[in-house]
XYZ file of C-alpha atoms in Angstrom:
470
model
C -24.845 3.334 -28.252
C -25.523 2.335 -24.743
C -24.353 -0.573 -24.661
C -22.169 -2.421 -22.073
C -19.625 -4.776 -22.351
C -19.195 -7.990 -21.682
C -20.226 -9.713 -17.695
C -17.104 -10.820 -16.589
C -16.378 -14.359 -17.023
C -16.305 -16.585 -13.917
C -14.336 -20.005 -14.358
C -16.640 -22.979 -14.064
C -15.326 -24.304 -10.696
C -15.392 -20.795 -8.854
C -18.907 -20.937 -9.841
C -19.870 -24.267 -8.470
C -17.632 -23.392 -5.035
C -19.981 -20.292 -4.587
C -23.269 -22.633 -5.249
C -21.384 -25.238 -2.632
C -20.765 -22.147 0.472
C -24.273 -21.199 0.213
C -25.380 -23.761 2.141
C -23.558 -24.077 5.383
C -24.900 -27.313 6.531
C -24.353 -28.647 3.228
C -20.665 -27.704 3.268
C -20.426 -28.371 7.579
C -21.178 -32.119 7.260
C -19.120 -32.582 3.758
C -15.814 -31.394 4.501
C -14.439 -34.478 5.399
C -15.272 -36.116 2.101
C -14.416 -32.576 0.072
C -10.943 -32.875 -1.666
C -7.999 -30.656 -0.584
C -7.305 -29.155 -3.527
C -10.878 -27.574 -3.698
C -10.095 -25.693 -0.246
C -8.672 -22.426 -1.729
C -11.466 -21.736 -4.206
C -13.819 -22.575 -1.509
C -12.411 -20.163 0.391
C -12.710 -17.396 -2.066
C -15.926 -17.946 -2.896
C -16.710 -17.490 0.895
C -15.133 -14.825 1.346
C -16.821 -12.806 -1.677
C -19.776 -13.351 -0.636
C -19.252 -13.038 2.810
C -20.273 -17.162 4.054
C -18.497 -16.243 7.398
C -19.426 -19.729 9.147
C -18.090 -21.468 6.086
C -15.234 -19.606 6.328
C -14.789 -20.553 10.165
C -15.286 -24.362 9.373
C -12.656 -24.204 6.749
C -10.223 -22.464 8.925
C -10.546 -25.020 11.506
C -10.067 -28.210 9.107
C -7.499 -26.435 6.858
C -5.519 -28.987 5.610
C -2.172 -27.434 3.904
C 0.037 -26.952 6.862
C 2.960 -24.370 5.573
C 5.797 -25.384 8.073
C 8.405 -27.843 9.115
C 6.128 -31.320 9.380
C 8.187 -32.524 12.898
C 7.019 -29.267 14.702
C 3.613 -30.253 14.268
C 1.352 -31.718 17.217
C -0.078 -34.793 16.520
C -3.672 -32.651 15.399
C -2.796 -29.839 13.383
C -4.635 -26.685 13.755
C -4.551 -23.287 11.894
C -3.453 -20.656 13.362
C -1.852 -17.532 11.001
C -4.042 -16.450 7.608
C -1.188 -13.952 6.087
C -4.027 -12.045 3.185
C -1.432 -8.943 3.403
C 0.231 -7.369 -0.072
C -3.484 -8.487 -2.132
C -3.351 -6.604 -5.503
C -5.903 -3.094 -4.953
C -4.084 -0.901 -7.842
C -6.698 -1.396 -10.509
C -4.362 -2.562 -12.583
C -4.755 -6.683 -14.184
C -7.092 -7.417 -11.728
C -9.601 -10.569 -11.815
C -13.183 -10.216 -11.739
C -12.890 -12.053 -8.354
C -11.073 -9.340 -6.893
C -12.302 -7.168 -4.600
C -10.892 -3.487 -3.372
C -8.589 -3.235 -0.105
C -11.781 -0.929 1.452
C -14.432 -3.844 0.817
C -11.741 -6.734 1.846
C -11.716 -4.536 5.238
C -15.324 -4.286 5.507
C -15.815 -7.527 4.778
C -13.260 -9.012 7.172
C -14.320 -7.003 10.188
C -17.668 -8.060 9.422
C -16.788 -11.774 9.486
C -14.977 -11.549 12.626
C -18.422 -10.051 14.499
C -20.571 -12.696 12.876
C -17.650 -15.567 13.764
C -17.370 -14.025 17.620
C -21.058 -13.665 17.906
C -21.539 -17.510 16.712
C -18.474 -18.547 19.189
C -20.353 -16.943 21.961
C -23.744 -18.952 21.563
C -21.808 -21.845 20.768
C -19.958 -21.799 23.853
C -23.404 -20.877 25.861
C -25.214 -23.677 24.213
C -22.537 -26.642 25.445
C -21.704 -24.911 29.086
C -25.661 -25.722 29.106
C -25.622 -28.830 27.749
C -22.952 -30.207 30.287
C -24.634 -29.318 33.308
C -27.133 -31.363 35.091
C -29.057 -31.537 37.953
C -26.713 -34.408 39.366
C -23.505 -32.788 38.187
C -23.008 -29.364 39.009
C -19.786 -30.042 41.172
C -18.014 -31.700 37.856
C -19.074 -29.425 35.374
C -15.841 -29.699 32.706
C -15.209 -26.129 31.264
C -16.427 -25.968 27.398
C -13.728 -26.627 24.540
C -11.444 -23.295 24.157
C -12.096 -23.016 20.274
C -8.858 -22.878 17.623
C -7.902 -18.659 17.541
C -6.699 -17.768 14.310
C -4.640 -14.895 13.991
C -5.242 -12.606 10.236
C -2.605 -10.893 9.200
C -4.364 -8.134 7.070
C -3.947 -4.261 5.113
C -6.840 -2.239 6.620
C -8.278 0.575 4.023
C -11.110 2.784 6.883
C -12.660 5.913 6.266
C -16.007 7.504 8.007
C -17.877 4.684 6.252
C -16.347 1.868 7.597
C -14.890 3.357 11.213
C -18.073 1.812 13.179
C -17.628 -2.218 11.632
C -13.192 -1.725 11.977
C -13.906 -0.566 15.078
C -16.365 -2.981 16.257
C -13.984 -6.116 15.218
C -10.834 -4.840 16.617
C -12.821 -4.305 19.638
C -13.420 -7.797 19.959
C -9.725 -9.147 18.637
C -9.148 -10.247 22.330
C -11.582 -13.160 22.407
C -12.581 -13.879 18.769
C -11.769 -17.122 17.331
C -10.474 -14.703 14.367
C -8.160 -12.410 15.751
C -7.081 -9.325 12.588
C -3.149 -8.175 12.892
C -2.401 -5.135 10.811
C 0.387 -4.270 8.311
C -0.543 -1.853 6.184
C -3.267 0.631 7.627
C -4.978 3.270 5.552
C -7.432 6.009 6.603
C -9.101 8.714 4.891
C -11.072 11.427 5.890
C -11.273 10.609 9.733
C -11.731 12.924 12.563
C -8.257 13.042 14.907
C -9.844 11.189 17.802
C -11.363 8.395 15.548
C -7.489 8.341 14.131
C -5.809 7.720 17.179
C -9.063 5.107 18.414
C -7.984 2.810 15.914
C -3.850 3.252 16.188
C -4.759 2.356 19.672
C -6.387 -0.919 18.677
C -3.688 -2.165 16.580
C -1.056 -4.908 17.500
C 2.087 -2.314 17.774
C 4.616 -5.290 16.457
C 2.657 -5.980 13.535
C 2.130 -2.470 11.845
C 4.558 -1.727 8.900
C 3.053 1.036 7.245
C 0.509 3.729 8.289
C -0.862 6.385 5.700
C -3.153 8.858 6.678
C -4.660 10.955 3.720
C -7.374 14.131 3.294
C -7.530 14.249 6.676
C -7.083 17.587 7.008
C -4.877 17.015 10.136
C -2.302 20.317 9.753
C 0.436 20.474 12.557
C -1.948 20.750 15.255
C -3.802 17.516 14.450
C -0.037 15.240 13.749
C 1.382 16.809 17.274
C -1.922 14.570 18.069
C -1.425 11.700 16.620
C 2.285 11.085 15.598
C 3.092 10.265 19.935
C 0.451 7.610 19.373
C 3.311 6.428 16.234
C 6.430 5.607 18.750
C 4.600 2.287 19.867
C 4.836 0.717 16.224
C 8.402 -0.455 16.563
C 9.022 -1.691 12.767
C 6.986 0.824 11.385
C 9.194 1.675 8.088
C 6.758 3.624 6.118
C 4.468 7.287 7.163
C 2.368 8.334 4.235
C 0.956 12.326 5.706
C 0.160 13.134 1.751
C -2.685 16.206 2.186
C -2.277 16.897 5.600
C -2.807 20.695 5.156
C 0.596 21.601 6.491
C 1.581 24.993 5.700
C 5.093 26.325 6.651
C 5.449 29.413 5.066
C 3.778 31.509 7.782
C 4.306 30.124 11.128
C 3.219 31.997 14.045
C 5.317 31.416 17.083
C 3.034 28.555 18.646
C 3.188 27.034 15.311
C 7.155 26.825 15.312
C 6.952 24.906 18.255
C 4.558 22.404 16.728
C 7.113 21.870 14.023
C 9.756 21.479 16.126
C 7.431 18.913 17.828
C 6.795 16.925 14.666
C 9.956 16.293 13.663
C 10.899 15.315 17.076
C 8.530 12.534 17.146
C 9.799 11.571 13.504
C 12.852 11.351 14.644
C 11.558 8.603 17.262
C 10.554 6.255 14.443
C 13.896 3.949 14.162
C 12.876 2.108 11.962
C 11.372 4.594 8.848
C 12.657 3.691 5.451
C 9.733 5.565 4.119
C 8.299 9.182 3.979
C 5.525 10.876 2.064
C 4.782 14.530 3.206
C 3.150 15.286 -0.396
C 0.770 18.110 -0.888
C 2.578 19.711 2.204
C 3.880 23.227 2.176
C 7.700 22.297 3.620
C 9.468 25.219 1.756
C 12.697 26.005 3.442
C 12.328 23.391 6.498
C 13.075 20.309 4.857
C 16.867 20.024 7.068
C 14.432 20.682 9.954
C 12.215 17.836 9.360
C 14.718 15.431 8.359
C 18.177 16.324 10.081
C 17.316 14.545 12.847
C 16.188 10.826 11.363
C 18.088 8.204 13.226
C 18.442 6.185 9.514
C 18.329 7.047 5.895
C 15.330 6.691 4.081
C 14.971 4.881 0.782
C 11.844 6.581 -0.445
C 10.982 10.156 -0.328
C 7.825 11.872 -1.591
C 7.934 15.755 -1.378
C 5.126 16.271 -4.739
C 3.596 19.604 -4.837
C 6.008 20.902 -1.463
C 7.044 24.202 -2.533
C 10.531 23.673 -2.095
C 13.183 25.915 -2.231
C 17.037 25.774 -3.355
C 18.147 25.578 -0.055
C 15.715 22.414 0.905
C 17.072 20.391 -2.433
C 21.108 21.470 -1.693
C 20.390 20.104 2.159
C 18.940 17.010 0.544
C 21.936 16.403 -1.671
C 24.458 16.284 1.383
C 22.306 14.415 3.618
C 22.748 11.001 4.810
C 19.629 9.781 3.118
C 20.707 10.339 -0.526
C 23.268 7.895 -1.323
C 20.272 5.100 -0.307
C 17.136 6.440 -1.677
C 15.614 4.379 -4.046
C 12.154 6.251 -4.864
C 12.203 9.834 -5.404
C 9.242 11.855 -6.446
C 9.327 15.908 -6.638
C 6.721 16.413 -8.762
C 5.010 19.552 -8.796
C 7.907 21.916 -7.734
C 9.042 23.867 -10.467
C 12.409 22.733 -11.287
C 13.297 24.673 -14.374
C 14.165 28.108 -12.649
C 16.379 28.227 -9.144
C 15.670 24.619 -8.221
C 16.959 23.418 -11.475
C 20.865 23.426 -10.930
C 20.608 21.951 -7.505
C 17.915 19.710 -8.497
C 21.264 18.202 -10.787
C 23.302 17.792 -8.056
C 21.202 16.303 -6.092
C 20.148 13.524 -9.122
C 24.042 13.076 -9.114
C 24.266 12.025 -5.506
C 21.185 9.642 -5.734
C 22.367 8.084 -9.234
C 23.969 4.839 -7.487
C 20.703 3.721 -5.921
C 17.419 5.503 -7.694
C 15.065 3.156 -9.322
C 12.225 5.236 -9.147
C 12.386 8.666 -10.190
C 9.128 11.001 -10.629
C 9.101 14.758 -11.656
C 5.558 15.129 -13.272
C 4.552 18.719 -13.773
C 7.888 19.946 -13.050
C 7.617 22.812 -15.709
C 10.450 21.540 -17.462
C 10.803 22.104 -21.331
C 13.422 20.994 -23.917
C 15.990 22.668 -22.470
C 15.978 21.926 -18.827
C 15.803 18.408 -19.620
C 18.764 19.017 -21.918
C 20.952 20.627 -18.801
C 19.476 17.040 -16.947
C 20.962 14.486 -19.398
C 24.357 14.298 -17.572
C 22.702 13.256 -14.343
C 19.984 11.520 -15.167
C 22.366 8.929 -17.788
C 24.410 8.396 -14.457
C 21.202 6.765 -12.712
C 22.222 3.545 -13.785
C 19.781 1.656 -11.455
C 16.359 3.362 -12.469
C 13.446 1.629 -12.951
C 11.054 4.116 -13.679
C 10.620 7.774 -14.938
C 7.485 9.679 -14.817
C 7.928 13.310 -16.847
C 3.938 13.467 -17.504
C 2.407 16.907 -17.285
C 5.855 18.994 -18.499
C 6.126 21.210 -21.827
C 7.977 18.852 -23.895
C 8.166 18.908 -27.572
C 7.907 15.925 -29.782
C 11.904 16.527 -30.335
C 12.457 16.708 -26.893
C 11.055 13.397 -26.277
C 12.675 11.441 -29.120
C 15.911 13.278 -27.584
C 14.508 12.358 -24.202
C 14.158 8.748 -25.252
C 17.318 8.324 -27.515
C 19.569 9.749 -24.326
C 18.078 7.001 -21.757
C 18.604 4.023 -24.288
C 21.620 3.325 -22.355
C 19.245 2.608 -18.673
C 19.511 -0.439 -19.280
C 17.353 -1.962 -16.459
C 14.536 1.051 -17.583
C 11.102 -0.369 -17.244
C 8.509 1.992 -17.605
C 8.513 5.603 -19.035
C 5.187 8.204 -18.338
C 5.415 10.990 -20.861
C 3.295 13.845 -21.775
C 1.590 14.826 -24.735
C 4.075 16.785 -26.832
C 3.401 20.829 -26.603
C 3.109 20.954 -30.355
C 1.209 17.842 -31.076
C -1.886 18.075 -28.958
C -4.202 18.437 -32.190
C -2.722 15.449 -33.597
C -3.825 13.680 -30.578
C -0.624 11.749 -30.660
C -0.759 8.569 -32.869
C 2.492 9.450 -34.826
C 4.410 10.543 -32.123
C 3.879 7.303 -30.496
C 4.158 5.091 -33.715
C 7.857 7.263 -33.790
C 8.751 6.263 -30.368
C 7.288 2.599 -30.545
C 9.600 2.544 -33.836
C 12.592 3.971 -32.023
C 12.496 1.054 -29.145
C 12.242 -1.248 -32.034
C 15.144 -0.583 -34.171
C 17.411 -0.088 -31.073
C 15.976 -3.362 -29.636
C 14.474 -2.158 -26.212
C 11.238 -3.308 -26.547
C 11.210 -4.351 -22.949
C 10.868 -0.214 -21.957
C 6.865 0.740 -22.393
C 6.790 4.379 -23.222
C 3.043 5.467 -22.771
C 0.857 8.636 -21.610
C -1.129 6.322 -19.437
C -0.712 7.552 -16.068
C -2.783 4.117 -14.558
C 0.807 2.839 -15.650
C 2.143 4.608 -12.835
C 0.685 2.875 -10.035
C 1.502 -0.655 -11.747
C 5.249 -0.382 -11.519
C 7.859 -2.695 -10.604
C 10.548 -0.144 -9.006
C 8.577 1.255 -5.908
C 11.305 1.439 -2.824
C 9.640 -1.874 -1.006
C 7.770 -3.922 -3.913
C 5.010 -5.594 -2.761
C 4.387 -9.117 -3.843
C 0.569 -9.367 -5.281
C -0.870 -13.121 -4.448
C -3.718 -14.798 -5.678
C -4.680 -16.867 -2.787
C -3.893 -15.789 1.180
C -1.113 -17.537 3.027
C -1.893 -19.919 5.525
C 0.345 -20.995 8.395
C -0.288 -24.009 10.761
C 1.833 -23.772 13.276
């Protein structure tokens, strides 16, 4: 008792690479003589522990150019480090790897420390090349190599100050950060917008803003500050506090407002309004998109019949790809056009989620029809509903025929929770195996979830960042 498991296990070589970036001048006079195939783990070890002038020095001698060799100057220099799409899902990861909030922190701190050095370096020569006899001729100092990181930012109120700091300074730092992905939690409105402000407007892909608390008042705030982000194809607004049900009048006209500046976003291919209280305005919001999305996320929305029969004749069916409604009840007036609408998106759904939907045996039995006509679909999540152990062997028996099925989350069967499961799994494990679809993992595990494969824009997970030399 009280024990702990095993330290990970660094290999050997990452180990000597972090002993070799602790000393700066060690690794400053030695690169030359260093072989190129040690430069990536060097650069991770670095980077973990944060040796930001090593890190500089290895950008600027960087020798793995990634493009065409006869566009290159006669001295090639670095100048695009892509460390977008790194692996933060908990899921397989290396004891090297580090979350998407500390890779932010620790970025934005490197890019003060490199800015700050740049700026005595650059005082030191423009000191060292005048003279008392040569004022007149003075040569400017060397413009140093500016190298532009394309990154995923993860900020909340803990980190605001250091993101802040280093976008600040993107300008004239010899490392110069370029958002995709950006993430914040728990921000006030005004630091919100601060930081869309800072951001490169071409570069930004995705923005999710969560438990922020924002309600309409705070997104007829900050969505106008959206428009600028021209291939923006994903908003995340999951526990926003929006709350439709009882709009005064002011409030209509903030609604109205919101989905106007949706609307704006050409380029949106994905929405997540989770945790939001949309019921009966879902045609609002959406009837005015300028394209159809491929990923919707309406969990815990209190929709109504008429929100899921506008969805099913909207433009944005036939193409979505990711669908998640869990947390609306589907087995009472939602269920039949809940059916219709799975009909519509059979063609293209891979990713299909209705997690404590209430549904028992029998609504899943009225489902069947539909859900064998999503011929596509990747992944099903039915965690959290009343299902008996029959309904899931019925459940798995009927979706044999998916062929390209993945990955199944189910719940604990209704009349096996004292059993605590182990022959209801053996019986599905044994099912798979006799009908030879082994490749399909059935499990309760919802950390499963976040691992799949069949998310609307997969993202691919690399060990080592990208580096372009241009």
């Amino acid at each position: 008792a009280g024990q702990r498991g095993p330290a990970p296990m660094h290999s050997l070589v990452f180990l000597c690479a972090q002993k070799v970036v602790s000393h700066h001048s060690t690794v400053h006079g030695a690169l030359e003589f260093i072989p190129k195939e040690l430069y990536p783990v060097l650069f991770k070890a670095a980077f973990m522990d944060k040796r930001t002038l090593v890190l500089q020095d290895l950008v600027q001698t960087w020798p793995f150019p990634h493009c065409d060799r006869a566009l290159l100057q006669e001295k090639q220099c670095l100048q695009v480090l892509d460390m977008t799409g790194l692996q933060d899902d908990g899921i397989d990861q290396g004891p090297e790897s580090m979350s998407l909030w500390s890779r932010t922190v620790t970025l934005a701190k490197a890019c003060i420390d490199v800015s700050k050095h740049q700026s005595k370096c650059t005082k030191r020569t423009s000191k060292r090349r005048k003279g008392p006899y040569s004022s007149s001729v003075t040569l400017p100092p060397p413009q140093p190599v500016s190298v532009e990181v394309h990154v995923d930012l993860f900020v909340n109120s803990t980190s605001y100050g250091v993101l802040k700091d280093a976008l600040q300074n993107n300008a004239n730092s010899v490392l110069r950060l370029k958002c995709r992905d950006f993430r914040a939690e728990e921000l006030p409105i005004a630091s919100t917008v601060g930081l869309l402000e800072f951001l490169d407007p071409t570069g930004v892909r995705q923005v999710d803003l969560r438990f922020n608390n924002l309600g309409l008042s705070g997104l007829r705030v900050i969505l106008p500050h959206m428009a600028k982000f021209t291939n923006l194809v994903s908003l995340k607004l999951p526990y926003s506090n929006i709350d439709v049900r009882r709009l005064s009048a002011g409030m209509e006209g903030s609604l109205h407002y919101f989905a106007t500046q949706l609307s704006r976003l050409s380029c949106l291919k994905e929405l997540n309004l989770g945790s939001s209280r949309l019921s009966g305005k879902l045609r609002q919001l959406l009837g005015d998109l300028q394209g159809p999305l491929e990923s919707l996320e309406l969990a815990f929305c209190y929709l109504l019949p008429n929100d899921l029969a506008y969805l099913s004749q909207s433009l944005h069916t036939p193409t979505l790809k990711k669908l998640d409604l869990s947390g609306n009840n589907l087995s009472d007036s939602l269920l039949q056009p809940f059916q219709h609408l799975l009909e519509e998106a059979s063609s293209s759904l891979l990713h299909l989620d209705i997690m404590e939907c209430r549904l028992m045996d029998i609504h899943l039995e009225s489902l069947f029809p539909a859900l064998c006509r999503c011929s596509q679909l990747r992944y099903l999540g039915v965690f959290g509903n009343p299902l008996s152990a029959r309904g899931l062997k019925n459940l798995l028996q009927r979706t044999m025929g998916l062929l390209y099925l993945q990955l199944v989350i189910y719940p604990y069967p209704v009349d096996c929770y004292s059993e605590n499961l182990p022959w209801v799994s053996a019986e599905l494990q044994q099912m798979l195996l006799t009908a030879s679809r082994t490749d399909v993992v059935w499990t309760t595990n919802l950390c499963r979830r976040y691992a799949s494969l069949s998310m609307a824009y997969p993202r691919q997970c690399r060990c080592y960042p990208v580096l372009l030399c241009l």
